[in-house]
JSON list of C-alpha atoms in Angstrom, two decimals:
[
{"chain": "V", "resi": 1, "resn": "MET", "atom": "CA", "xyz": [22.41, 78.02, 106.48]},
{"chain": "V", "resi": 2, "resn": "ASP", "atom": "CA", "xyz": [24.76, 76.29, 108.87]},
{"chain": "V", "resi": 3, "resn": "LEU", "atom": "CA", "xyz": [26.77, 79.24, 110.90]},
{"chain": "V", "resi": 4, "resn": "SER", "atom": "CA", "xyz": [29.22, 76.35, 112.52]},
{"chain": "V", "resi": 5, "resn": "LEU", "atom": "CA", "xyz": [31.27, 77.10, 109.53]},
{"chain": "V", "resi": 6, "resn": "VAL", "atom": "CA", "xyz": [31.78, 80.40, 109.78]},
{"chain": "V", "resi": 7, "resn": "ASP", "atom": "CA", "xyz": [31.34, 81.26, 113.39]},
{"chain": "V", "resi": 8, "resn": "GLY", "atom": "CA", "xyz": [35.03, 82.05, 114.28]},
{"chain": "V", "resi": 9, "resn": "ALA", "atom": "CA", "xyz": [36.22, 80.83, 117.59]},
{"chain": "V", "resi": 10, "resn": "ASN", "atom": "CA", "xyz": [33.12, 78.52, 117.86]},
{"chain": "V", "resi": 11, "resn": "SER", "atom": "CA", "xyz": [33.95, 76.54, 114.22]},
{"chain": "V", "resi": 12, "resn": "SER", "atom": "CA", "xyz": [36.12, 73.29, 114.36]},
{"chain": "V", "resi": 13, "resn": "TRP", "atom": "CA", "xyz": [35.68, 73.31, 110.74]},
{"chain": "V", "resi": 14, "resn": "LEU", "atom": "CA", "xyz": [37.25, 76.55, 110.28]},
{"chain": "V", "resi": 15, "resn": "PHE", "atom": "CA", "xyz": [40.63, 76.06, 111.97]},
{"chain": "V", "resi": 16, "resn": "THR", "atom": "CA", "xyz": [41.28, 72.38, 110.61]},
{"chain": "V", "resi": 17, "resn": "GLY", "atom": "CA", "xyz": [41.37, 73.58, 106.92]},
{"chain": "V", "resi": 18, "resn": "GLY", "atom": "CA", "xyz": [38.91, 76.05, 106.57]},
{"chain": "V", "resi": 19, "resn": "LEU", "atom": "CA", "xyz": [40.92, 78.87, 106.83]},
{"chain": "V", "resi": 20, "resn": "PHE", "atom": "CA", "xyz": [43.16, 77.30, 104.09]},
{"chain": "V", "resi": 21, "resn": "ALA", "atom": "CA", "xyz": [39.90, 76.64, 101.74]},
{"chain": "V", "resi": 22, "resn": "HIS", "atom": "CA", "xyz": [38.95, 80.43, 101.96]},
{"chain": "V", "resi": 23, "resn": "SER", "atom": "CA", "xyz": [42.60, 81.41, 100.91]},
{"chain": "V", "resi": 24, "resn": "LEU", "atom": "CA", "xyz": [42.69, 78.82, 98.20]},
{"chain": "V", "resi": 25, "resn": "ALA", "atom": "CA", "xyz": [39.42, 79.91, 96.72]},
{"chain": "V", "resi": 26, "resn": "SER", "atom": "CA", "xyz": [40.71, 83.49, 96.78]},
{"chain": "V", "resi": 27, "resn": "ALA", "atom": "CA", "xyz": [43.31, 82.87, 95.03]},
{"chain": "V", "resi": 28, "resn": "LEU", "atom": "CA", "xyz": [41.56, 80.79, 92.24]},
{"chain": "V", "resi": 29, "resn": "LEU", "atom": "CA", "xyz": [39.07, 83.93, 91.94]},
{"chain": "V", "resi": 30, "resn": "ILE", "atom": "CA", "xyz": [41.97, 86.10, 91.52]},
{"chain": "V", "resi": 31, "resn": "GLY", "atom": "CA", "xyz": [43.46, 83.93, 89.20]},
{"chain": "V", "resi": 32, "resn": "LEU", "atom": "CA", "xyz": [40.26, 83.93, 87.09]},
{"chain": "V", "resi": 33, "resn": "CYS", "atom": "CA", "xyz": [40.16, 87.42, 87.24]},
{"chain": "V", "resi": 34, "resn": "ALA", "atom": "CA", "xyz": [43.81, 87.97, 85.85]},
{"chain": "V", "resi": 35, "resn": "GLN", "atom": "CA", "xyz": [43.18, 85.12, 83.21]},
{"chain": "V", "resi": 36, "resn": "ALA", "atom": "CA", "xyz": [39.69, 86.11, 81.96]},
{"chain": "V", "resi": 37, "resn": "PRO", "atom": "CA", "xyz": [39.25, 89.61, 82.23]},
{"chain": "V", "resi": 38, "resn": "GLN", "atom": "CA", "xyz": [36.27, 89.66, 80.17]},
{"chain": "V", "resi": 39, "resn": "ALA", "atom": "CA", "xyz": [34.44, 86.99, 82.38]},
{"chain": "V", "resi": 40, "resn": "TRP", "atom": "CA", "xyz": [31.40, 87.95, 84.35]},
{"chain": "V", "resi": 41, "resn": "VAL", "atom": "CA", "xyz": [33.06, 87.45, 87.63]},
{"chain": "V", "resi": 42, "resn": "ALA", "atom": "CA", "xyz": [35.78, 89.81, 86.94]},
{"chain": "V", "resi": 43, "resn": "LYS", "atom": "CA", "xyz": [33.43, 92.40, 85.38]},
{"chain": "V", "resi": 44, "resn": "VAL", "atom": "CA", "xyz": [31.33, 92.35, 88.56]},
{"chain": "V", "resi": 45, "resn": "LEU", "atom": "CA", "xyz": [34.41, 92.58, 90.70]},
{"chain": "V", "resi": 46, "resn": "ALA", "atom": "CA", "xyz": [35.70, 95.70, 88.46]},
{"chain": "V", "resi": 47, "resn": "SER", "atom": "CA", "xyz": [32.52, 97.23, 88.65]},
{"chain": "V", "resi": 48, "resn": "ARG", "atom": "CA", "xyz": [32.16, 100.56, 90.98]},
{"chain": "V", "resi": 49, "resn": "PRO", "atom": "CA", "xyz": [30.83, 99.47, 94.16]},
{"chain": "V", "resi": 50, "resn": "PRO", "atom": "CA", "xyz": [33.26, 96.81, 94.85]},
{"chain": "V", "resi": 51, "resn": "ARG", "atom": "CA", "xyz": [36.38, 98.76, 93.79]},
{"chain": "V", "resi": 52, "resn": "TRP", "atom": "CA", "xyz": [34.76, 101.82, 96.00]},
{"chain": "V", "resi": 53, "resn": "LEU", "atom": "CA", "xyz": [34.37, 99.19, 98.97]},
{"chain": "V", "resi": 54, "resn": "GLY", "atom": "CA", "xyz": [38.10, 98.40, 98.24]},
{"chain": "V", "resi": 55, "resn": "LEU", "atom": "CA", "xyz": [39.14, 101.61, 98.61]},
{"chain": "V", "resi": 56, "resn": "ILE", "atom": "CA", "xyz": [37.36, 102.67, 101.56]},
{"chain": "V", "resi": 57, "resn": "SER", "atom": "CA", "xyz": [37.84, 98.86, 103.39]},
{"chain": "V", "resi": 58, "resn": "TYR", "atom": "CA", "xyz": [41.19, 99.39, 105.61]},
{"chain": "V", "resi": 59, "resn": "SER", "atom": "CA", "xyz": [40.38, 102.75, 106.63]},
{"chain": "V", "resi": 60, "resn": "LEU", "atom": "CA", "xyz": [37.09, 101.28, 108.40]},
{"chain": "V", "resi": 61, "resn": "TYR", "atom": "CA", "xyz": [38.86, 98.32, 109.50]},
{"chain": "V", "resi": 62, "resn": "LEU", "atom": "CA", "xyz": [41.34, 100.72, 111.44]},
{"chain": "V", "resi": 63, "resn": "ARG", "atom": "CA", "xyz": [38.67, 102.92, 112.40]},
{"chain": "V", "resi": 64, "resn": "ARG", "atom": "CA", "xyz": [36.85, 99.88, 114.07]},
{"chain": "V", "resi": 65, "resn": "SER", "atom": "CA", "xyz": [39.68, 99.14, 115.64]},
{"chain": "V", "resi": 66, "resn": "THR", "atom": "CA", "xyz": [40.28, 102.35, 117.30]},
{"chain": "V", "resi": 67, "resn": "VAL", "atom": "CA", "xyz": [36.54, 102.47, 118.63]},
{"chain": "V", "resi": 68, "resn": "ARG", "atom": "CA", "xyz": [36.88, 99.11, 120.10]},
{"chain": "V", "resi": 69, "resn": "ILE", "atom": "CA", "xyz": [40.02, 99.83, 122.00]},
{"chain": "V", "resi": 70, "resn": "ARG", "atom": "CA", "xyz": [38.81, 103.05, 122.96]},
{"chain": "V", "resi": 71, "resn": "ALA", "atom": "CA", "xyz": [35.70, 101.62, 123.99]},
{"chain": "V", "resi": 72, "resn": "SER", "atom": "CA", "xyz": [37.13, 98.95, 125.89]},
{"chain": "V", "resi": 73, "resn": "SER", "atom": "CA", "xyz": [39.67, 100.71, 127.81]},
{"chain": "V", "resi": 74, "resn": "THR", "atom": "CA", "xyz": [37.22, 103.56, 128.94]},
{"chain": "V", "resi": 75, "resn": "VAL", "atom": "CA", "xyz": [33.97, 101.70, 129.48]},
{"chain": "V", "resi": 76, "resn": "GLY", "atom": "CA", "xyz": [34.84, 98.48, 129.97]},
{"chain": "V", "resi": 77, "resn": "CYS", "atom": "CA", "xyz": [32.82, 96.59, 127.48]},
{"chain": "V", "resi": 78, "resn": "ALA", "atom": "CA", "xyz": [35.61, 94.46, 125.51]},
{"chain": "V", "resi": 79, "resn": "GLY", "atom": "CA", "xyz": [32.87, 91.81, 124.81]},
{"chain": "V", "resi": 80, "resn": "LEU", "atom": "CA", "xyz": [30.24, 94.21, 123.57]},
{"chain": "V", "resi": 81, "resn": "MET", "atom": "CA", "xyz": [32.01, 95.02, 120.64]},
{"chain": "V", "resi": 82, "resn": "THR", "atom": "CA", "xyz": [33.34, 91.83, 119.09]}
]
């Protein structure tokens, strides 16, 4: 797999239309699930594991951000936890 397509700061594709492509793909997936709730994609996304992950994802994001800020200010290792 070519990691240059998803490598954030080192990806030329990501900032020249890649973020738009990701947004468009997400919108199409949401539209598909709304229009056809019996489709296999909608059923998979409505199953327990993805719903559980959705319930905890924002708290995990906040926890990671807090740990990253504290580690960079106390230890001085901002580059280690990116």
